[in-house]
mmCIF file of C-alpha atoms in Angstrom:
data_model
loop_
_atom_site.group_PDB
_atom_site.id
_atom_site.type_symbol
_atom_site.label_atom_id
_atom_site.label_comp_id
_atom_site.label_asym_id
_atom_site.label_seq_id
_atom_site.Cartn_x
_atom_site.Cartn_y
_atom_site.Cartn_z
ATOM 1 C CA UNK A 26 -34.957 104.243 171.120
ATOM 2 C CA UNK A 27 -36.988 106.580 168.569
ATOM 3 C CA UNK A 28 -39.570 104.028 167.267
ATOM 4 C CA UNK A 29 -38.559 105.255 163.832
ATOM 5 C CA UNK A 30 -39.520 102.085 161.170
ATOM 6 C CA UNK A 31 -36.153 101.143 159.846
ATOM 7 C CA UNK A 32 -36.136 101.445 156.041
ATOM 8 C CA UNK A 33 -34.958 98.189 154.071
ATOM 9 C CA UNK A 34 -31.243 99.150 153.380
ATOM 10 C CA UNK A 35 -31.360 99.645 157.401
ATOM 11 C CA UNK A 36 -31.878 95.600 157.944
ATOM 12 C CA UNK A 37 -29.338 94.128 156.215
ATOM 13 C CA UNK A 38 -27.473 91.927 158.187
ATOM 14 C CA UNK A 39 -24.385 92.886 159.840
ATOM 15 C CA UNK A 40 -23.531 95.245 156.635
ATOM 16 C CA UNK A 41 -26.481 97.913 157.812
ATOM 17 C CA UNK A 42 -24.802 97.920 161.329
ATOM 18 C CA UNK A 43 -21.168 98.165 159.892
ATOM 19 C CA UNK A 44 -22.389 100.988 157.961
ATOM 20 C CA UNK A 45 -24.094 102.652 160.383
ATOM 21 C CA UNK A 46 -21.313 102.491 162.977
ATOM 22 C CA UNK A 47 -23.483 100.929 165.194
ATOM 23 C CA UNK A 48 -25.724 103.322 165.835
ATOM 24 C CA UNK A 49 -29.243 104.631 164.371
ATOM 25 C CA UNK A 50 -29.404 106.968 161.667
ATOM 26 C CA UNK A 51 -32.193 108.820 162.981
ATOM 27 C CA UNK A 52 -31.376 109.721 166.430
ATOM 28 C CA UNK A 53 -27.756 108.386 166.864
ATOM 29 C CA UNK A 54 -28.708 106.023 169.781
ATOM 30 C CA UNK A 55 -26.250 103.237 170.219
ATOM 31 C CA UNK A 56 -27.814 99.614 168.795
ATOM 32 C CA UNK A 57 -26.975 96.568 170.729
ATOM 33 C CA UNK A 58 -23.931 94.526 169.328
ATOM 34 C CA UNK A 59 -26.446 91.692 169.717
ATOM 35 C CA UNK A 60 -27.644 92.025 166.640
ATOM 36 C CA UNK A 61 -24.799 91.566 164.187
ATOM 37 C CA UNK A 62 -23.526 88.949 166.421
ATOM 38 C CA UNK A 63 -26.641 87.055 166.117
ATOM 39 C CA UNK A 64 -26.826 87.669 162.626
ATOM 40 C CA UNK A 65 -23.436 86.516 161.959
ATOM 41 C CA UNK A 66 -23.800 83.163 163.871
ATOM 42 C CA UNK A 67 -26.785 82.713 161.692
ATOM 43 C CA UNK A 68 -25.010 83.001 158.473
ATOM 44 C CA UNK A 69 -22.098 80.952 159.828
ATOM 45 C CA UNK A 70 -24.616 78.021 160.957
ATOM 46 C CA UNK A 71 -25.857 78.025 157.082
ATOM 47 C CA UNK A 72 -22.433 77.895 155.871
ATOM 48 C CA UNK A 73 -20.410 75.697 158.244
ATOM 49 C CA UNK A 74 -22.684 73.131 159.461
ATOM 50 C CA UNK A 75 -23.459 71.923 155.411
ATOM 51 C CA UNK A 76 -19.706 72.028 154.817
ATOM 52 C CA UNK A 77 -18.800 69.934 158.376
ATOM 53 C CA UNK A 78 -21.323 67.454 157.036
ATOM 54 C CA UNK A 79 -20.253 66.975 153.501
ATOM 55 C CA UNK A 80 -16.520 66.506 155.011
ATOM 56 C CA UNK A 81 -17.852 64.188 157.816
ATOM 57 C CA UNK A 82 -20.061 62.041 155.704
ATOM 58 C CA UNK A 83 -18.662 62.412 152.098
ATOM 59 C CA UNK A 84 -19.844 59.598 149.876
ATOM 60 C CA UNK A 85 -23.430 59.936 151.259
ATOM 61 C CA UNK A 86 -26.424 60.132 148.463
ATOM 62 C CA UNK A 87 -26.958 63.690 147.628
ATOM 63 C CA UNK A 88 -30.578 63.520 149.121
ATOM 64 C CA UNK A 89 -29.334 62.387 152.496
ATOM 65 C CA UNK A 90 -27.032 65.286 152.517
ATOM 66 C CA UNK A 91 -29.531 67.801 151.863
ATOM 67 C CA UNK A 92 -31.805 66.510 154.482
ATOM 68 C CA UNK A 93 -29.139 66.058 157.219
ATOM 69 C CA UNK A 94 -28.305 69.482 156.209
ATOM 70 C CA UNK A 95 -31.508 71.206 156.584
ATOM 71 C CA UNK A 96 -32.106 69.209 159.862
ATOM 72 C CA UNK A 97 -28.785 70.123 161.571
ATOM 73 C CA UNK A 98 -29.148 74.025 160.442
ATOM 74 C CA UNK A 99 -32.451 73.854 162.087
ATOM 75 C CA UNK A 100 -31.114 72.348 165.181
ATOM 76 C CA UNK A 101 -28.209 74.529 165.681
ATOM 77 C CA UNK A 102 -30.532 77.986 164.936
ATOM 78 C CA UNK A 103 -32.678 76.395 167.328
ATOM 79 C CA UNK A 104 -29.829 76.221 169.910
ATOM 80 C CA UNK A 105 -28.934 79.661 169.104
ATOM 81 C CA UNK A 106 -32.334 80.740 170.050
ATOM 82 C CA UNK A 107 -32.529 79.212 173.178
ATOM 83 C CA UNK A 108 -28.947 80.709 173.974
ATOM 84 C CA UNK A 109 -30.547 83.855 173.591
ATOM 85 C CA UNK A 110 -33.540 83.647 175.428
ATOM 86 C CA UNK A 111 -31.874 81.778 178.401
ATOM 87 C CA UNK A 112 -29.281 84.767 178.750
ATOM 88 C CA UNK A 113 -32.116 87.108 178.701
ATOM 89 C CA UNK A 114 -34.791 85.466 180.808
ATOM 90 C CA UNK A 115 -32.826 82.309 182.284
ATOM 91 C CA UNK A 116 -35.577 79.829 180.882
ATOM 92 C CA UNK A 117 -35.381 77.103 178.066
ATOM 93 C CA UNK A 118 -39.001 77.085 176.340
ATOM 94 C CA UNK A 119 -40.232 73.574 176.461
ATOM 95 C CA UNK A 120 -40.799 74.137 172.440
ATOM 96 C CA UNK A 121 -37.245 74.105 171.375
ATOM 97 C CA UNK A 122 -36.570 71.008 173.526
ATOM 98 C CA UNK A 123 -39.567 69.020 171.753
ATOM 99 C CA UNK A 124 -38.269 70.854 168.506
ATOM 100 C CA UNK A 125 -34.635 69.344 169.016
ATOM 101 C CA UNK A 126 -36.119 66.174 170.166
ATOM 102 C CA UNK A 127 -37.710 65.761 166.734
ATOM 103 C CA UNK A 128 -34.488 66.896 165.083
ATOM 104 C CA UNK A 129 -32.584 63.921 166.964
ATOM 105 C CA UNK A 130 -35.733 61.676 165.582
ATOM 106 C CA UNK A 131 -35.409 63.076 161.784
ATOM 107 C CA UNK A 132 -31.528 62.815 161.690
ATOM 108 C CA UNK A 133 -31.909 59.008 163.356
ATOM 109 C CA UNK A 134 -34.454 58.229 160.290
ATOM 110 C CA UNK A 135 -31.929 59.125 157.643
ATOM 111 C CA UNK A 136 -29.312 56.533 158.803
ATOM 112 C CA UNK A 137 -29.913 53.269 157.363
ATOM 113 C CA UNK A 138 -30.404 50.575 159.777
ATOM 114 C CA UNK A 139 -27.514 48.037 160.106
ATOM 115 C CA UNK A 140 -24.991 50.851 159.952
ATOM 116 C CA UNK A 141 -22.106 50.905 162.040
ATOM 117 C CA UNK A 142 -22.809 53.301 165.059
ATOM 118 C CA UNK A 143 -19.204 55.237 164.319
ATOM 119 C CA UNK A 144 -21.038 56.437 161.022
ATOM 120 C CA UNK A 145 -23.434 58.475 163.236
ATOM 121 C CA UNK A 146 -21.303 59.358 165.467
ATOM 122 C CA UNK A 147 -18.901 62.888 165.555
ATOM 123 C CA UNK A 148 -16.414 60.614 166.836
ATOM 124 C CA UNK A 149 -16.054 58.351 164.332
ATOM 125 C CA UNK A 150 -14.376 55.153 164.988
ATOM 126 C CA UNK A 151 -13.639 56.404 168.793
ATOM 127 C CA UNK A 152 -17.256 55.661 169.391
ATOM 128 C CA UNK A 153 -16.622 52.261 169.149
ATOM 129 C CA UNK A 154 -14.651 52.341 172.390
ATOM 130 C CA UNK A 155 -18.198 53.175 174.176
ATOM 131 C CA UNK A 156 -19.944 50.477 171.883
ATOM 132 C CA UNK A 157 -23.470 49.578 172.887
ATOM 133 C CA UNK A 158 -24.182 46.690 170.969
ATOM 134 C CA UNK A 159 -27.555 47.455 169.319
ATOM 135 C CA UNK A 160 -29.574 49.283 166.861
ATOM 136 C CA UNK A 161 -29.304 52.922 166.289
ATOM 137 C CA UNK A 162 -32.595 53.587 167.781
ATOM 138 C CA UNK A 163 -31.551 51.989 170.985
ATOM 139 C CA UNK A 164 -28.413 53.953 170.931
ATOM 140 C CA UNK A 165 -30.157 57.330 170.738
ATOM 141 C CA UNK A 166 -32.688 56.732 173.310
ATOM 142 C CA UNK A 167 -29.335 55.612 175.572
ATOM 143 C CA UNK A 168 -27.890 58.851 174.745
ATOM 144 C CA UNK A 169 -31.061 60.759 175.799
ATOM 145 C CA UNK A 170 -31.542 58.806 178.764
ATOM 146 C CA UNK A 171 -28.090 58.789 180.183
ATOM 147 C CA UNK A 172 -28.049 62.628 179.749
ATOM 148 C CA UNK A 173 -31.615 62.960 181.458
ATOM 149 C CA UNK A 174 -30.334 60.517 184.708
ATOM 150 C CA UNK A 175 -27.101 62.353 184.900
ATOM 151 C CA UNK A 176 -28.708 65.930 185.015
ATOM 152 C CA UNK A 177 -31.728 64.597 186.923
ATOM 153 C CA UNK A 178 -29.166 63.443 189.964
ATOM 154 C CA UNK A 179 -27.560 66.546 189.980
ATOM 155 C CA UNK A 180 -30.849 68.524 190.396
ATOM 156 C CA UNK A 181 -32.022 66.096 193.039
ATOM 157 C CA UNK A 182 -28.396 66.233 195.025
ATOM 158 C CA UNK A 183 -28.479 70.215 194.689
ATOM 159 C CA UNK A 184 -32.164 70.324 195.348
ATOM 160 C CA UNK A 185 -32.453 72.873 192.207
ATOM 161 C CA UNK A 186 -29.563 75.022 193.038
ATOM 162 C CA UNK A 187 -27.068 73.483 190.854
ATOM 163 C CA UNK A 188 -29.187 72.971 187.475
ATOM 164 C CA UNK A 189 -32.807 73.791 186.342
ATOM 165 C CA UNK A 190 -35.102 71.554 184.917
ATOM 166 C CA UNK A 191 -34.874 73.320 181.460
ATOM 167 C CA UNK A 192 -31.215 72.266 181.205
ATOM 168 C CA UNK A 193 -32.325 68.617 182.031
ATOM 169 C CA UNK A 194 -34.767 68.381 178.988
ATOM 170 C CA UNK A 195 -32.417 70.285 176.818
ATOM 171 C CA UNK A 196 -29.741 67.216 177.745
ATOM 172 C CA UNK A 197 -32.415 64.965 176.971
ATOM 173 C CA UNK A 198 -33.103 66.219 173.604
ATOM 174 C CA UNK A 199 -29.321 66.864 173.099
ATOM 175 C CA UNK A 200 -29.022 63.172 173.507
ATOM 176 C CA UNK A 201 -31.588 62.362 171.053
ATOM 177 C CA UNK A 202 -29.978 64.304 168.460
ATOM 178 C CA UNK A 203 -26.254 63.535 169.107
ATOM 179 C CA UNK A 204 -26.819 59.780 170.646
ATOM 180 C CA UNK A 205 -24.272 57.640 172.692
ATOM 181 C CA UNK A 206 -21.403 58.398 173.441
ATOM 182 C CA UNK A 207 -21.366 61.573 171.917
ATOM 183 C CA UNK A 208 -23.686 63.253 174.273
ATOM 184 C CA UNK A 209 -21.242 62.514 177.325
ATOM 185 C CA UNK A 210 -18.685 64.560 175.249
ATOM 186 C CA UNK A 211 -21.224 67.180 174.539
ATOM 187 C CA UNK A 212 -21.899 67.169 178.410
ATOM 188 C CA UNK A 213 -18.368 67.198 179.504
ATOM 189 C CA UNK A 214 -17.568 70.309 177.352
ATOM 190 C CA UNK A 215 -20.666 71.989 178.556
ATOM 191 C CA UNK A 216 -19.280 71.944 182.121
ATOM 192 C CA UNK A 217 -15.566 72.759 181.347
ATOM 193 C CA UNK A 218 -16.444 75.613 179.157
ATOM 194 C CA UNK A 219 -19.058 76.836 181.848
ATOM 195 C CA UNK A 220 -16.509 76.570 184.691
ATOM 196 C CA UNK A 221 -13.515 78.586 182.527
ATOM 197 C CA UNK A 222 -16.239 81.050 182.242
ATOM 198 C CA UNK A 223 -17.510 80.908 185.681
ATOM 199 C CA UNK A 224 -13.786 81.065 186.898
ATOM 200 C CA UNK A 225 -13.250 84.305 184.801
ATOM 201 C CA UNK A 226 -16.247 85.810 185.961
ATOM 202 C CA UNK A 227 -15.223 85.333 189.391
ATOM 203 C CA UNK A 228 -11.629 86.364 188.905
ATOM 204 C CA UNK A 229 -12.944 89.750 186.922
ATOM 205 C CA UNK A 230 -15.161 90.471 189.979
ATOM 206 C CA UNK A 231 -18.369 90.340 187.858
ATOM 207 C CA UNK A 232 -19.928 87.080 189.700
ATOM 208 C CA UNK A 233 -19.792 85.585 193.069
ATOM 209 C CA UNK A 234 -19.764 82.073 193.998
ATOM 210 C CA UNK A 235 -23.516 82.058 194.326
ATOM 211 C CA UNK A 236 -24.507 83.871 191.645
ATOM 212 C CA UNK A 237 -26.584 82.047 188.998
ATOM 213 C CA UNK A 238 -25.266 81.571 185.584
ATOM 214 C CA UNK A 239 -27.841 80.243 182.626
ATOM 215 C CA UNK A 240 -26.232 76.841 181.596
ATOM 216 C CA UNK A 241 -28.303 76.243 178.166
ATOM 217 C CA UNK A 242 -25.760 78.466 176.165
ATOM 218 C CA UNK A 243 -22.880 76.080 177.266
ATOM 219 C CA UNK A 244 -24.701 73.015 176.578
ATOM 220 C CA UNK A 245 -25.342 74.739 173.162
ATOM 221 C CA UNK A 246 -21.230 75.497 172.903
ATOM 222 C CA UNK A 247 -20.678 71.777 173.858
ATOM 223 C CA UNK A 248 -23.173 70.454 170.738
ATOM 224 C CA UNK A 249 -21.230 72.948 168.585
ATOM 225 C CA UNK A 250 -17.670 71.656 169.826
ATOM 226 C CA UNK A 251 -18.474 67.878 169.593
ATOM 227 C CA UNK A 252 -20.454 68.657 165.877
ATOM 228 C CA UNK A 253 -17.129 70.581 164.779
ATOM 229 C CA UNK A 254 -14.606 68.908 166.328
ATOM 230 C CA UNK A 255 -15.385 65.986 168.370
ATOM 231 C CA UNK A 256 -13.058 63.443 166.413
ATOM 232 C CA UNK A 257 -10.548 65.789 166.294
ATOM 233 C CA UNK A 258 -10.575 66.401 169.914
ATOM 234 C CA UNK A 259 -11.058 62.623 170.529
ATOM 235 C CA UNK A 260 -7.510 62.214 168.464
ATOM 236 C CA UNK A 261 -5.602 64.640 169.993
ATOM 237 C CA UNK A 262 -6.655 63.474 173.311
ATOM 238 C CA UNK A 263 -5.156 59.917 172.159
ATOM 239 C CA UNK A 264 -2.215 61.407 170.469
ATOM 240 C CA UNK A 265 -0.969 62.713 174.439
ATOM 241 C CA UNK A 266 -0.255 58.745 175.119
ATOM 242 C CA UNK A 267 1.943 58.275 172.329
ATOM 243 C CA UNK A 268 5.505 58.080 173.459
#
């Protein structure tokens, strides 16, 4: 607002915002809450993503753990960046989709051939209910192609009004990253959370039935839900059928 170059102590993530009570020290203009929220989310990614991998893949070699942690941290940081861009500009850059696809290939390269598909899934043993009898590579390709076809059908049926090409490309990249059947639940959770947000926005008078809502952030949220709680979510679902 006042074009003042910030000092180092004004740039400490989250802390500076809190100490300055959300305002510029020079002119007193309000600072958007987007900044501390983004900084906090980045910090949480660097802490909780490796923690989840450690608990989920307990016992894997240290070099695999460090490699997977770096790849998944990079992937979720990219998803956070994509969400911010989509919320502000309503576009999903192709560069981010390509980057996520590469991260998916790197995750796949760290999984040893011959492993059960349940090992590479965040649904663990429940993934075998949707078992596709082939290699890990085919599993990832199936996840990517199924997402591509599903979102492509939505675009075709709605003539581009219900979904954008960027969303389809992002779904393809997430399919490579998560594989089959995880991508099915990623998509399902994205539609569920998106629907909840849409209904709330309409009831609150912030949106109408014809309003456009960026869908990329909900795909990112769906990916986070399955990464951090996919197995627990499916297990809870099946316990509902136990008498």
